[in-house]
Each structure stands twice: as structure tokens, then as C-alpha cells.
mmCIF file of C-alpha atoms in Angstrom:
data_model
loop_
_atom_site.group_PDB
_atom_site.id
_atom_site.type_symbol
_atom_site.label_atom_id
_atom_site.label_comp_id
_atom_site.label_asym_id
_atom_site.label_seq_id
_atom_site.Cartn_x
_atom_site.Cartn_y
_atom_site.Cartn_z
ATOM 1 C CA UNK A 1 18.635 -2.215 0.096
ATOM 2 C CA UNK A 2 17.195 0.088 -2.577
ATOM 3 C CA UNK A 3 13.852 1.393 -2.192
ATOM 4 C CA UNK A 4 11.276 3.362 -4.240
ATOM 5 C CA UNK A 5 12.038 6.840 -5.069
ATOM 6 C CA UNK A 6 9.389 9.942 -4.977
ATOM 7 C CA UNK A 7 9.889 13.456 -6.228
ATOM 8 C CA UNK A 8 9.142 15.909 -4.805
ATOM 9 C CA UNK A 9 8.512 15.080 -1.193
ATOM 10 C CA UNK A 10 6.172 18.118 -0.692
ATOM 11 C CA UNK A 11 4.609 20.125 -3.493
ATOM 12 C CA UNK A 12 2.173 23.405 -3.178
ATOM 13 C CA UNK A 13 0.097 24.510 -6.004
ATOM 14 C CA UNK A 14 -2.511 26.880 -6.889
ATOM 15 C CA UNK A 15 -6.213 25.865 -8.459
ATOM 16 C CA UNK A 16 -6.470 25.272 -11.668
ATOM 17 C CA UNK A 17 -2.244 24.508 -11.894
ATOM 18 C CA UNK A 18 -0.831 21.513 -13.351
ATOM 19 C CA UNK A 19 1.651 19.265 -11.299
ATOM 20 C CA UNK A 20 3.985 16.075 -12.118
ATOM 21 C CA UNK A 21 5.038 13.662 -9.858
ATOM 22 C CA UNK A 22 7.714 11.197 -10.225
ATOM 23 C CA UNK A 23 8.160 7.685 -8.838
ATOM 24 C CA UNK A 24 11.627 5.613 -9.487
ATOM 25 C CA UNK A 25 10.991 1.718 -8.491
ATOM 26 C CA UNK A 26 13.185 -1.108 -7.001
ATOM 27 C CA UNK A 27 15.686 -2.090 -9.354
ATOM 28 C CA UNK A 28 14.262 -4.885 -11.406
ATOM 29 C CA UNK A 29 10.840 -4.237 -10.523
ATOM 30 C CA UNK A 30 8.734 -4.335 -13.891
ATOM 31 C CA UNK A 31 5.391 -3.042 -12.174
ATOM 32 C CA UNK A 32 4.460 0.787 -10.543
ATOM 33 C CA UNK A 33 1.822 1.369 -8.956
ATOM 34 C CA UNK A 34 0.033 4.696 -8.288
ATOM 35 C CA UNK A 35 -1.904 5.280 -5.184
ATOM 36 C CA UNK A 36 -3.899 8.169 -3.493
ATOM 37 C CA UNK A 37 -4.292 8.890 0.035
ATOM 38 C CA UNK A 38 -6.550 11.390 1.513
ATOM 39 C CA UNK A 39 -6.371 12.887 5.240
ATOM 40 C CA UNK A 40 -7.741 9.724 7.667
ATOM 41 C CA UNK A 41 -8.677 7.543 4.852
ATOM 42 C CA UNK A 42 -6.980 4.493 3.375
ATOM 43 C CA UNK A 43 -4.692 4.461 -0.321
ATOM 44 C CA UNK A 44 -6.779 4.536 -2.592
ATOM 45 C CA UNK A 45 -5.453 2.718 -6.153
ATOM 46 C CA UNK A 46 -5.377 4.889 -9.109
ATOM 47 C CA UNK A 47 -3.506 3.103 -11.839
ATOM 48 C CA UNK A 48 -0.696 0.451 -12.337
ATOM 49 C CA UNK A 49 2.012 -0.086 -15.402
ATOM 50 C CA UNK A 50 3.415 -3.260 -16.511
ATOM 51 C CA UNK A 51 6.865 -3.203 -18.617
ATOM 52 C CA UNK A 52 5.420 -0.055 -19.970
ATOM 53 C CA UNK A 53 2.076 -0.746 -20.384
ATOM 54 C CA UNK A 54 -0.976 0.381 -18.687
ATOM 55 C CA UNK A 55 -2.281 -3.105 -16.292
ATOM 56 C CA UNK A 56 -5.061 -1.597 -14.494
ATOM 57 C CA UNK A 57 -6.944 1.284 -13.821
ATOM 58 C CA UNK A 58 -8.818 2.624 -10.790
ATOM 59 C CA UNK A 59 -10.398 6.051 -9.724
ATOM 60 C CA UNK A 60 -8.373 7.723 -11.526
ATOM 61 C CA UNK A 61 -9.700 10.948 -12.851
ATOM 62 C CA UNK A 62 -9.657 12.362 -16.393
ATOM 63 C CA UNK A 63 -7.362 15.230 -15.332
ATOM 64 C CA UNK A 64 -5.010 12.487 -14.407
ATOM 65 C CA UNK A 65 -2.810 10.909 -17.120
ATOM 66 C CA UNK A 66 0.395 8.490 -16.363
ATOM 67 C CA UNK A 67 2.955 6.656 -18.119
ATOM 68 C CA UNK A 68 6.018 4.017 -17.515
ATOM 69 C CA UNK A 69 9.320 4.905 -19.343
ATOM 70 C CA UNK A 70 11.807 2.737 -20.852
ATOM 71 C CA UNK A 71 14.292 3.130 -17.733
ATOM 72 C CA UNK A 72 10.818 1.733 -15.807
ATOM 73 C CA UNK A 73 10.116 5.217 -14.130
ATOM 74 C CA UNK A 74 6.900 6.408 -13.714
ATOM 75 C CA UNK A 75 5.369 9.901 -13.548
ATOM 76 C CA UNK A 76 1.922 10.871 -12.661
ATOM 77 C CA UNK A 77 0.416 14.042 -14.291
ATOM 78 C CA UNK A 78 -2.006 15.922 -12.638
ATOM 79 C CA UNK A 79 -4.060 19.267 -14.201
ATOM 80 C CA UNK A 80 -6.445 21.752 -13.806
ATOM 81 C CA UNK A 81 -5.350 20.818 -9.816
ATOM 82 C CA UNK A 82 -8.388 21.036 -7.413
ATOM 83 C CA UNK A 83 -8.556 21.981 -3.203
ATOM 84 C CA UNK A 84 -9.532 18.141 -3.480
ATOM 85 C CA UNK A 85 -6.758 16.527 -4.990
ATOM 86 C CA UNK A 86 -4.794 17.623 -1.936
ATOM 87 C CA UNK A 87 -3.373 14.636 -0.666
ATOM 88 C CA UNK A 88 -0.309 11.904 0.099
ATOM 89 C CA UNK A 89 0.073 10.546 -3.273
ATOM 90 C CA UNK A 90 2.066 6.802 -3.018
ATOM 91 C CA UNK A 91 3.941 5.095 -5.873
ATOM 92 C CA UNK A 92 4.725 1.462 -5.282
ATOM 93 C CA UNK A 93 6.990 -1.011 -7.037
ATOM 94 C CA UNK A 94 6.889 -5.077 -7.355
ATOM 95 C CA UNK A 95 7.801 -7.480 -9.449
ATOM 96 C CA UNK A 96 6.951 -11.187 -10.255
ATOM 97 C CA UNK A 97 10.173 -12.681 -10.026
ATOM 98 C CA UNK A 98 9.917 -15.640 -7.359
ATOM 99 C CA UNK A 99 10.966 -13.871 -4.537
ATOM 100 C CA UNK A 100 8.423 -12.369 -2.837
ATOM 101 C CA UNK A 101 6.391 -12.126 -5.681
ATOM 102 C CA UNK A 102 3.994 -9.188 -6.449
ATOM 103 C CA UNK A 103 4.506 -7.682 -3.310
ATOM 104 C CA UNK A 104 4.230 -3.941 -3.024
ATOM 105 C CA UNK A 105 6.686 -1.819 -1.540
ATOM 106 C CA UNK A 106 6.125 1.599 -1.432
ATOM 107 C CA UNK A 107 7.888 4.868 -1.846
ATOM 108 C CA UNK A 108 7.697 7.713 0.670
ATOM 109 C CA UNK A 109 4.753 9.507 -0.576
ATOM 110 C CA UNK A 110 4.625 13.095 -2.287
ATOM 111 C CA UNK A 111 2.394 15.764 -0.142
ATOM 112 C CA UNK A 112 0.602 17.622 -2.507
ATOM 113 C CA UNK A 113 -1.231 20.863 -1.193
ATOM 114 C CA UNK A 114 -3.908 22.468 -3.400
ATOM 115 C CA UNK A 115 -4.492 26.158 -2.215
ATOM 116 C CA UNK B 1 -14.675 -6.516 -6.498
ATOM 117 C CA UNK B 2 -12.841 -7.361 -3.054
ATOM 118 C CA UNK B 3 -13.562 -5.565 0.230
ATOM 119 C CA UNK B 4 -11.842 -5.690 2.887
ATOM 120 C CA UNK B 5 -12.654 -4.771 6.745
ATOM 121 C CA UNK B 6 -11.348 -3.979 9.471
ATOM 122 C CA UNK B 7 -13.640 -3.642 12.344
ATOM 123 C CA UNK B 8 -11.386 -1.594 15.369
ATOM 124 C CA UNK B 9 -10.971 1.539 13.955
ATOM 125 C CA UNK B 10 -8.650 2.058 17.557
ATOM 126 C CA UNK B 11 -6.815 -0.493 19.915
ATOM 127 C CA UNK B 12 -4.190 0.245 22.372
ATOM 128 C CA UNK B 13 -1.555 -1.986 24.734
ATOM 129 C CA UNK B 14 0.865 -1.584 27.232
ATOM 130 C CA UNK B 15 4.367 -2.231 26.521
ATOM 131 C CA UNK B 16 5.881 -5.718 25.969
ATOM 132 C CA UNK B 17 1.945 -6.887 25.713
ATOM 133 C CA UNK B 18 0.405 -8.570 23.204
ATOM 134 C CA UNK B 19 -2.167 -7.454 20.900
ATOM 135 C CA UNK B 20 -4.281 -8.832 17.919
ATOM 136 C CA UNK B 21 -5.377 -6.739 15.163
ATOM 137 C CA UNK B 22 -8.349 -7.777 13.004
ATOM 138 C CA UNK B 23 -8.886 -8.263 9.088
ATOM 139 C CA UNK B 24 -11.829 -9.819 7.186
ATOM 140 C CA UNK B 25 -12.110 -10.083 3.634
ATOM 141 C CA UNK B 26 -14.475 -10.597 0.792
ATOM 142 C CA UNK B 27 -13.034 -12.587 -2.512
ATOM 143 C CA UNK B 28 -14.253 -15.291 -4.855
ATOM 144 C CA UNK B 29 -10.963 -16.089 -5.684
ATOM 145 C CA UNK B 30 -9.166 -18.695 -4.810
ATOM 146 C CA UNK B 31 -5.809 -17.752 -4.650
ATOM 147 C CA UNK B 32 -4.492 -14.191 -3.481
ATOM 148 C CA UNK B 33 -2.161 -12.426 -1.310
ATOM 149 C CA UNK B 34 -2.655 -10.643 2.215
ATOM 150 C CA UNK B 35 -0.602 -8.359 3.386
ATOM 151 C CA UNK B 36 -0.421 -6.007 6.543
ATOM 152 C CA UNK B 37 1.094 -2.383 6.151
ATOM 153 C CA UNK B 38 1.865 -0.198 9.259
ATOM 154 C CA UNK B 39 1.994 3.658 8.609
ATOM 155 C CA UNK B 40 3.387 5.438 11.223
ATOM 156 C CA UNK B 41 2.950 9.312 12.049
ATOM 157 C CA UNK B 42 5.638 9.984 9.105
ATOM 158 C CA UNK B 43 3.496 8.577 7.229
ATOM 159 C CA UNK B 44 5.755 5.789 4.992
ATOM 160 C CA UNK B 45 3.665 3.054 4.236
ATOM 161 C CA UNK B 46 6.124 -0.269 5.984
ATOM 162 C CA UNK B 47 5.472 -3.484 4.633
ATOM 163 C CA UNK B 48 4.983 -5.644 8.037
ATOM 164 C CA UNK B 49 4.090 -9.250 6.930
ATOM 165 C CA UNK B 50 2.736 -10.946 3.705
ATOM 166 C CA UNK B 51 0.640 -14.374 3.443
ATOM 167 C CA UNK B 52 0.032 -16.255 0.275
ATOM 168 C CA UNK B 53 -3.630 -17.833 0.218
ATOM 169 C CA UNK B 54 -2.550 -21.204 -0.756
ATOM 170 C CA UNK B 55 0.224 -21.401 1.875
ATOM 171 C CA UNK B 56 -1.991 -23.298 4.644
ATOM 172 C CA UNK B 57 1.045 -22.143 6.667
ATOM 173 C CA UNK B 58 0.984 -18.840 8.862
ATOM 174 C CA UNK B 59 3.236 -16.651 8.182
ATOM 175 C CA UNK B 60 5.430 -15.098 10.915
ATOM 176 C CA UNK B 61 8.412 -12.384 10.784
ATOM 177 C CA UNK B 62 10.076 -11.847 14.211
ATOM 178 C CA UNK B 63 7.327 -10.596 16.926
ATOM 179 C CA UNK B 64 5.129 -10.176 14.002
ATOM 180 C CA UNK B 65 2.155 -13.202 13.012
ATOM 181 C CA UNK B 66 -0.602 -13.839 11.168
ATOM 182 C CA UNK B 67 -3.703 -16.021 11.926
ATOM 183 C CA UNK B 68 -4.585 -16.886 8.471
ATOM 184 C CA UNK B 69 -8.122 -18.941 8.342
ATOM 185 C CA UNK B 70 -8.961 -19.023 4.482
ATOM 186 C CA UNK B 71 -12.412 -20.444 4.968
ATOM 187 C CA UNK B 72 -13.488 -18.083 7.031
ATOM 188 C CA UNK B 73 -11.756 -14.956 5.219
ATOM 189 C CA UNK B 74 -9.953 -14.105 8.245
ATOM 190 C CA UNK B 75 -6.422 -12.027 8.422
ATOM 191 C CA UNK B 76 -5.345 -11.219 12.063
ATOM 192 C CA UNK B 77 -1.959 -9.583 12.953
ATOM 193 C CA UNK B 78 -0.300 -10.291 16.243
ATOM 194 C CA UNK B 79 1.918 -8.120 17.634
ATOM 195 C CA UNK B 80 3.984 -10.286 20.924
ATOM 196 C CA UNK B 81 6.178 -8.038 23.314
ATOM 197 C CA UNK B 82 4.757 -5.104 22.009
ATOM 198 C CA UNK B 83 7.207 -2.130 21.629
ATOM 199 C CA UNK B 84 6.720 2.005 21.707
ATOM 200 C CA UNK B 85 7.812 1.849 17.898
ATOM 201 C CA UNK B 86 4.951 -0.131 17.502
ATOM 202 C CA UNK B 87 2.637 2.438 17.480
ATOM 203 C CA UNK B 88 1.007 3.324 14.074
ATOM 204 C CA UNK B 89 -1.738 2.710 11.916
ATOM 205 C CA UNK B 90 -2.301 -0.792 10.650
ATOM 206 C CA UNK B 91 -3.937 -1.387 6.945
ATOM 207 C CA UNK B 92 -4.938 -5.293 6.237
ATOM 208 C CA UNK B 93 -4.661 -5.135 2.046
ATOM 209 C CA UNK B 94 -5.764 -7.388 -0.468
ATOM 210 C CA UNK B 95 -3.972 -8.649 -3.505
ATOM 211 C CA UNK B 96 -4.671 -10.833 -6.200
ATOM 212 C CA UNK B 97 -2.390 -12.921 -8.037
ATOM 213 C CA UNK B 98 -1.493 -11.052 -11.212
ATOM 214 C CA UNK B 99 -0.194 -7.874 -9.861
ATOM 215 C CA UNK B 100 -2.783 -5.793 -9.728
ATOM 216 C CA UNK B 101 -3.961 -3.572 -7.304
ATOM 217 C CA UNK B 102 -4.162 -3.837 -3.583
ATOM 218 C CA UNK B 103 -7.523 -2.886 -1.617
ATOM 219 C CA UNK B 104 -7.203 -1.858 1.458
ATOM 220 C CA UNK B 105 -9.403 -1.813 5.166
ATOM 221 C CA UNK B 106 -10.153 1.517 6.795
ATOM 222 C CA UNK B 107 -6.780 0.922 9.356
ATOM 223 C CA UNK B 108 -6.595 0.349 12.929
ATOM 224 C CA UNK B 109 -4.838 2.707 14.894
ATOM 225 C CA UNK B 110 -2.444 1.097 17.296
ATOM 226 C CA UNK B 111 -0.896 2.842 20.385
ATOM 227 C CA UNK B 112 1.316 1.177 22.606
ATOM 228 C CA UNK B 113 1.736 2.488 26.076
ATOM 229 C CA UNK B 114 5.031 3.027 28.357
#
């Protein structure tokens, strides 16, 4: 079966650089899902698209910006990078069809490294 | 806002044991999902079981169950016959109806021992 798609699996930046990060969902999903997760802690949610639109928004910071395309891909952009935004960043799909219904399966993660 | 806890940061069985993982939750809604993830060292993030609140039901997929107990906002995983692959960190996560985020407990890290 299909699963969510991340690019790039690994990414090393330098301060104050900017960095994108794509996220390709389950076929016929209509929701992403953005999520951050530091060393030892638990994902933290940073914001979520519906059919293009923006559905929530958590701790997301104002360096951050995102979007949803019209093929339903989603890319997270990140500047003015920080040692702190190092971290396993998650992008998960779901839809609200009746199977399974808004449950969240997740891609394999992009490790980004701030130096 | 929901919180969710998890309250054994660590737990550990032997092999082909079984093992219960707990998951408490704070909501005042009255209809949500529960799910439990299990992150092993590569770090993928493996959907493991899901449990919809007004299912009075508990869910169960293969050696995997839940002990769902809605009044008492109570989510426990157990894991029968317990196998090396096993081993990983477990998040209990919250979800509400509409799609929106999931909030997740701090993980318990399971390792099962030959």
C-alpha cells in the first residue's frame, strides 16, 4: 500500500539558512499534517491543511510558513534556521472518507541538522 | 485543550510475555479518537491500534488490545506473546473528531527481552 512521502530524508544547514521540506500524502487523503519532534520528546503539532486550506495551527513559529498544493502536496518552509530547530520533522496524511476515518499515518520523518 | 499522560516513562518484558502499557487522558469532549503509535529506533512513527470513543467496543488487531474505559479516561495497550520486534517507544495520542491535530503522552519505552 502507498504511504506518505518525505523529502529529503536528512538535511544539514547552516544558521541563519533557509530550508524546504516536502511531504506527498496517501492517495486520496485531503488532510497533511505537519509535526515536530525534538531529541527524547514527543511530536509536537505545528500546522494542518484541509483541501488546500489552512485547518489548524499549533506552535508553529513565524519563521515557519506552509502551504497545500493543488496535487494535495505539502511543503513546509523554514528560515532564518536556528541550532534549535534541529529536529525529526513528521508530515502525516488522513482523510475522512469512512474507512478509518481521520486517522493519521505518517511519513518517515526528515532529519534536519542546524549547525 | 487535551492532555494526555502517560505515567511509565520505561517498562520492559521477557519474550512471549505480556505487558500493559498505560494512557490517561483529559477531554471534555464527548466523542474522539485514541490511537497508539510505536516508534522504533529508526524512528518511523507505526500506527499500532486506533479506538473510536463512542465504540463501547475494545478494539483489538492481532496480539495488539486496548482497554478502553471512557469514564474513567483510560487508554491501555496490551501487548500478548510479546516479541523482540516489539521493542520501541509507545506514544498514546489524542484526536478529536474533525481532523485536527493529535496530542500526544511523553512515550513509554518498551524493551522486550530474549
Amino acid at each position: 500500500a502507498a504511504g506518505v512521502i518525505q523529502s529529503p530524508r536528512h538535511l544539514i544547514k547552516e544558521k541563519r539558512e533557509t530550508a524546504t521540506l516536502k511531504c506527498y500524502p496517501i492517495p486520496r487523503h485531503d488532510t497533511v499534517y505537519w509535526y515536530q519532534q525534538g531529541p527524547g520528546q514527543d511530536p509536537q503539532f505545528l500546522i494542518s491543511f484541509y483541501e488546500k486550506m489552512q485547518s489548524d495551527k499549533g506552535s508553529i513559529p513565524d519563521r515557519f510558513s506552509a502551504q497545500q498544493f493543488s496535487d494535495y502536496h505539502s511543503e513546509l518552509n523554514m528560515s532564518s534556521l536556528e541550532l534549535g530547530d534541529s529536529a525529526l520533522y513528521f508530515c502525516a496524511s488522513s482523510w475522512e472518507g469512512t474507512v478509518r476515518q481521520w486517522t493519521q499515518y505518517f511519513g518517515p520523518g526528515t532529519r534536519l541538522l542546524v549547525l | 485543550a487535551q492532555t494526555v499522560t502517560q505515567s511509565q516513562p520505561e517498562m520492559s518484558v521477557q519474550e512471549a510475555e505480556t505487558v500493559t502499557l498505560s494512557c490517561t487522558y483529559d477531554t471534555s469532549e464527548s466523542n474522539y479518537y485514541l490511537f497508539w503509535y510505536k516508534q522504533p529506533p529508526s524512528r518511523q512513527m507505526i500506527l499500532v491500534i486506533r479506538q473510536e470513543a463512542y465504540k463501547q467496543q475494545n478494539a483489538t488487531e492481532n496480539r495488539f488490545s486496548v482497554n478502553f474505559q471512557k469514564a474513567a479516561k483510560s487508554f491501555s495497550l496490551k501487548i500478548s506473546d510479546s516479541q523482540l520486534g516489539d521493542t520501541a517507544m509507545y506514544f498514546c495520542a489524542f484526536g478529536e473528531t474533525s481532523g485536527s491535530r493529535l496530542t500526544f503522552g511523553e512515550g513509554t519505552q518498551l524493551t522486550v527481552n530474549p
